[in-house]
Short mmCIF file of C-alpha atoms in Angstrom, two decimals:
data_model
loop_
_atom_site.label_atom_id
_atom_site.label_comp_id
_atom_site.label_asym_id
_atom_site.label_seq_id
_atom_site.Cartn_x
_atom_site.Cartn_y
_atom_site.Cartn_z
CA UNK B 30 0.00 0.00 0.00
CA UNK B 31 0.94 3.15 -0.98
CA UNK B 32 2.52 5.73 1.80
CA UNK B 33 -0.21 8.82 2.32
CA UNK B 34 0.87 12.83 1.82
CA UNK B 35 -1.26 15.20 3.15
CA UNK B 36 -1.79 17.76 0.88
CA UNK B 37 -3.91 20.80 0.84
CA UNK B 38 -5.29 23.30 -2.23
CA UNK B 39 -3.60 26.63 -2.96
CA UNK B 40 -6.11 28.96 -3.16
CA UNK B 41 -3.86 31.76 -3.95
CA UNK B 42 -1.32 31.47 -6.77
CA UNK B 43 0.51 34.27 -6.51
CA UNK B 44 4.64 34.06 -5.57
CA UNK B 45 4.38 36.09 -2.23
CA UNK B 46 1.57 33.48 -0.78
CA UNK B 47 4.09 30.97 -2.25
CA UNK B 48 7.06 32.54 -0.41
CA UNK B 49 4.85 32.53 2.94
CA UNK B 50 4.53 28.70 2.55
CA UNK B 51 8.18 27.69 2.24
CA UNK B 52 8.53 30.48 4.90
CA UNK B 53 6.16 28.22 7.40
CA UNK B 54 7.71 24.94 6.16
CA UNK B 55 5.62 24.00 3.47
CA UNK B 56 6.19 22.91 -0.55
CA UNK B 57 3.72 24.75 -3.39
CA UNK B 58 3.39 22.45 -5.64
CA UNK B 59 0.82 21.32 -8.50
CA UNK B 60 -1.24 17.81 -9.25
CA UNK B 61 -2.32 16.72 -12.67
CA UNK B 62 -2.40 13.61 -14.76
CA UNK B 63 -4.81 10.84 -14.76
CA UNK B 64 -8.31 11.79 -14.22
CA UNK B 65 -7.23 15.03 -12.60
CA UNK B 66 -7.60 18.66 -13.59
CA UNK B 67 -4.29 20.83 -12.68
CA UNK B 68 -4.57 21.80 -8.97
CA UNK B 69 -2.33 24.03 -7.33
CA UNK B 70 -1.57 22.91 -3.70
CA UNK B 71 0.90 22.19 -1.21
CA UNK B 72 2.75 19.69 1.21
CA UNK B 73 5.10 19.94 4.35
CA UNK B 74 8.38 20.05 3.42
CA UNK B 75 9.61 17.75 6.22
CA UNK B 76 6.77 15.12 5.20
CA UNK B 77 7.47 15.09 1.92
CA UNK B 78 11.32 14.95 2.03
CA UNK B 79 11.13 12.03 4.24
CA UNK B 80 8.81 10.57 1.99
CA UNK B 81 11.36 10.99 -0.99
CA UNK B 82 14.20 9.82 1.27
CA UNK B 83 12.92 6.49 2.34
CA UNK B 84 10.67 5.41 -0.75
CA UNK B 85 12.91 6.88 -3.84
CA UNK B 86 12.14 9.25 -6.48
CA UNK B 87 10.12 6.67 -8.29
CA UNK B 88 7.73 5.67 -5.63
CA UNK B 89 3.94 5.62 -5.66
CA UNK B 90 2.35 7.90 -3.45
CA UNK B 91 -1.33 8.36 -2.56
CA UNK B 92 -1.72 12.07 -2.20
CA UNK B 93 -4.98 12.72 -0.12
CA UNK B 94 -5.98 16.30 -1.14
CA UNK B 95 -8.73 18.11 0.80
CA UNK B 96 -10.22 14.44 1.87
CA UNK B 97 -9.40 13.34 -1.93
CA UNK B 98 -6.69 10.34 -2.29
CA UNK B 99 -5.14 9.77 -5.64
CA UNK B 100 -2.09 7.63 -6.61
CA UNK B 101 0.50 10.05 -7.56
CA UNK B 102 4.41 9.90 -8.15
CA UNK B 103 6.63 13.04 -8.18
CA UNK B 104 7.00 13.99 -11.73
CA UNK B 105 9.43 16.85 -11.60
CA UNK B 106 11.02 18.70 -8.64
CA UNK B 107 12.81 22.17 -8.20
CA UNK B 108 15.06 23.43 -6.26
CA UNK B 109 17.23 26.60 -5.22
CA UNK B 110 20.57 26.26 -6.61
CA UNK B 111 21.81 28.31 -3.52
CA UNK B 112 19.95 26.72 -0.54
CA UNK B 113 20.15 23.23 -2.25
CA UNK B 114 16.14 23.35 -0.90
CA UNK B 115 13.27 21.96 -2.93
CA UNK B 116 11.03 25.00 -3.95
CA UNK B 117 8.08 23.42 -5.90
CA UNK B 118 7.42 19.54 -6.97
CA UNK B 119 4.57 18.44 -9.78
CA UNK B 120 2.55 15.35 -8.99
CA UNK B 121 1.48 13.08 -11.83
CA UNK B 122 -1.51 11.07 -11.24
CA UNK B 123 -1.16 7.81 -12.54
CA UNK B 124 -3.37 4.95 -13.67
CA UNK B 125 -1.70 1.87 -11.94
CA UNK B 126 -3.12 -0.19 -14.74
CA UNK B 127 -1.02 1.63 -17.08
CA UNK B 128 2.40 2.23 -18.26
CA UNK B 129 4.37 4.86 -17.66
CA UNK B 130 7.72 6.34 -18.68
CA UNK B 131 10.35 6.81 -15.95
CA UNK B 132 14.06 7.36 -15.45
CA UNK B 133 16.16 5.08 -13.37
CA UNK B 134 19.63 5.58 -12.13
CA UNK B 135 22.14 3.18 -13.37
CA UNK B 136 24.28 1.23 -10.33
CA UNK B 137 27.61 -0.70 -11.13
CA UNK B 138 28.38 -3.50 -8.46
CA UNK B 139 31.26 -5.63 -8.16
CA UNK B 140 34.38 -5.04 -9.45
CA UNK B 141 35.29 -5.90 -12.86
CA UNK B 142 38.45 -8.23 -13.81
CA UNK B 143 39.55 -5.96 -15.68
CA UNK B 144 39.87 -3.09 -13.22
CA UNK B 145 41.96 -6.11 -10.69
CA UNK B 146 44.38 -6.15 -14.01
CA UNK B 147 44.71 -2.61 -13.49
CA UNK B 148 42.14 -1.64 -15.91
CA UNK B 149 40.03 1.32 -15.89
CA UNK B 150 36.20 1.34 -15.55
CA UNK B 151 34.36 3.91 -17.02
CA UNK B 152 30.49 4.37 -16.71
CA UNK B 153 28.94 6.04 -19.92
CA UNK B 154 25.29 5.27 -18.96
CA UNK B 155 24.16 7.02 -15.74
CA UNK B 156 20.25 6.74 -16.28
CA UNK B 157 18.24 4.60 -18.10
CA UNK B 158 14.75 5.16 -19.38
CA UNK B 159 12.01 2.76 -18.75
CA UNK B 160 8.18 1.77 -19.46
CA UNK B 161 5.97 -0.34 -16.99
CA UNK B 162 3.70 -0.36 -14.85
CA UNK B 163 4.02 2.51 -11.82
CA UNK B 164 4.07 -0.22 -9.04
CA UNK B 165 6.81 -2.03 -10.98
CA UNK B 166 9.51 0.70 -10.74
CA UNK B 167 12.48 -0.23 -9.47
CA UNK B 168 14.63 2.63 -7.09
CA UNK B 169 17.38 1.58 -9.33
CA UNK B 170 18.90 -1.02 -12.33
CA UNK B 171 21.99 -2.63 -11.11
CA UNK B 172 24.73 -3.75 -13.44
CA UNK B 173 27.22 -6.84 -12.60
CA UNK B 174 30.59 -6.30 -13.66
CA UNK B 175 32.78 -8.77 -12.18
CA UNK B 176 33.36 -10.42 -15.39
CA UNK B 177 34.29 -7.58 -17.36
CA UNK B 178 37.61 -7.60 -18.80
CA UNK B 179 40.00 -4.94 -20.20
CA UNK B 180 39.17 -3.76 -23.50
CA UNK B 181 34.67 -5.05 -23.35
CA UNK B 182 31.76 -3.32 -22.64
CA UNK B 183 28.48 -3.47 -21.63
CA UNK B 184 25.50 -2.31 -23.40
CA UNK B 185 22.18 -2.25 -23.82
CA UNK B 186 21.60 -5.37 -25.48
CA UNK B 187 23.45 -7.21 -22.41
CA UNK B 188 20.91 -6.30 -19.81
CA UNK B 189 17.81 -6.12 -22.10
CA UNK B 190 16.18 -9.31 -21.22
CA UNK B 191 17.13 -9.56 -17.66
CA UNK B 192 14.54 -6.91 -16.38
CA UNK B 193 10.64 -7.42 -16.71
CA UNK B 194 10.18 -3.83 -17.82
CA UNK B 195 10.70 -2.14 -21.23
CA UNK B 196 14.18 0.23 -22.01
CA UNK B 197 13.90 3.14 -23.99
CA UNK B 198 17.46 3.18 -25.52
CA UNK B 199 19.08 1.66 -28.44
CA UNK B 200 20.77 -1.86 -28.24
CA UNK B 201 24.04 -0.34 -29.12
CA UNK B 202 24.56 2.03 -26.31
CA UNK B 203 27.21 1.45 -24.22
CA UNK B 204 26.39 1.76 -20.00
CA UNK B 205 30.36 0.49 -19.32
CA UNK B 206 33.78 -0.14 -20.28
CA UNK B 207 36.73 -1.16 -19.31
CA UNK B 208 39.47 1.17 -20.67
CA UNK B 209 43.01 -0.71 -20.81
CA UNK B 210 46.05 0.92 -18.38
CA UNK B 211 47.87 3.91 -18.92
CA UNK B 212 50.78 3.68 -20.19
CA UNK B 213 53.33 5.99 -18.19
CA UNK B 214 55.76 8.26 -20.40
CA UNK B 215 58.94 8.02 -20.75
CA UNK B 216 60.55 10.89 -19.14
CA UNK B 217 64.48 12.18 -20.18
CA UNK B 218 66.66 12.84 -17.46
CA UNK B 219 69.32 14.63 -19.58
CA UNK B 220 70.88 15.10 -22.84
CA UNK B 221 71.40 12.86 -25.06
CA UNK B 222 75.11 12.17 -25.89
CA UNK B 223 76.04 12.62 -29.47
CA UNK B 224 77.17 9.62 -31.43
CA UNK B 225 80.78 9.49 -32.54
CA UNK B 226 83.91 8.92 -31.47
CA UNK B 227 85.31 11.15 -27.62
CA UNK B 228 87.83 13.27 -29.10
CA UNK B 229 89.96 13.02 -25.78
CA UNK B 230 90.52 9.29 -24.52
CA UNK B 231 92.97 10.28 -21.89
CA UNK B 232 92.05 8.65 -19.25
CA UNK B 233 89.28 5.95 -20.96
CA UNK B 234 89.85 2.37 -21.17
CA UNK B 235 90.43 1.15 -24.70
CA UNK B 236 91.14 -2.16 -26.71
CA UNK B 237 92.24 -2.83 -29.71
CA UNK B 238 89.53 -4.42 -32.50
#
């Protein structure tokens, strides 16, 4: 069952009323989506942020509104760049007989053969995007790399079929490599003698040929 935020309307739309509600600890935010007409409201900020924290930025939530509960999953949040604080978040009201589109972060586990030969892992892939069903959306896809050697890759393709859920990207993008070692330069201490024959032995071991 799906954890309940209490949310209430927002009468009044305009920024200062907004401002007031982060002031008293509150989010503005807006609902809209399945069977749902866009409707300003907001949430408290400490209820919602634990909600994000301990259910993911995927989750299903049922947003009760006024007495009103609707399944909803946070479609898009902002935030002040300075304060690093969440400022607004859009719900999207979902049919959970449906499909819907959602990005999923990308985790590598293990470590790869290749980085034990010294290798170097690189991760090209970050987020993937997904369709299913909004109860079948996982908090994130993890990728096993223990048997990836120096100079392979993982793409698409590789993972495709191991997931019940449909991925929005070609079967030719890569998610990660293993780039071979660095080779260190050669550095020159000092000059490099010229070639020929001392002009004073004095001194210098010779033999005859």
């Amino acid at each position: 069952m799906a954890d309940v935020l209490e949310a209430k309307k927002r009468q009044d739309k305009h920024h200062s009323f907004s401002r007031q509600l982060r002031r008293n600890g509150c989010i503005p935010g807006v609902v809209y989506g399945y069977q749902t007409e866009n409707t300003p409201v907001y949430v408290n900020y400490a209820e919602f942020e634990k909600l994000l924290r301990e259910n993911g930025r995927n989750a299903v939530l049922s947003l009760n509104v006024n007495g009103t509960q609707r399944n909803v999953m946070v479609h898009e949040v902002q935030t002040d760049p300075l304060k690093n604080k969440i400022i607004h978040v859009d719900f999207l009201a979902v049919n959970m007989s449906e499909d819907v589109d959602a990005t999923v972060r990308v985790i590598l586990s293990e470590e790869s053969a290749g980085v034990k030969d010294g290798g170097v892992l690189q991760q090209a892939l970050h987020e993937l995007s997904i369709t299913t069903k909004p109860d079948q959306i996982p908090d994130a896809i993890t990728v096993d790399v223990s048997n990836l050697q120096v100079g392979e890759n993982i793409t698409v393709a590789d993972i495709r079929g191991q997931y019940g859920f449909t991925i929005n990207h070609e079967d030719t993008e890569t998610i990660c490599s293993v780039l071979p070692p660095r080779q260190e330069e050669e550095i020159s201490t000092g000059e490099q003698q010229e070639s020929g024959t001392p002009e004073n032995l004095e001194g210098r071991e010779t033999s005859e040929a």
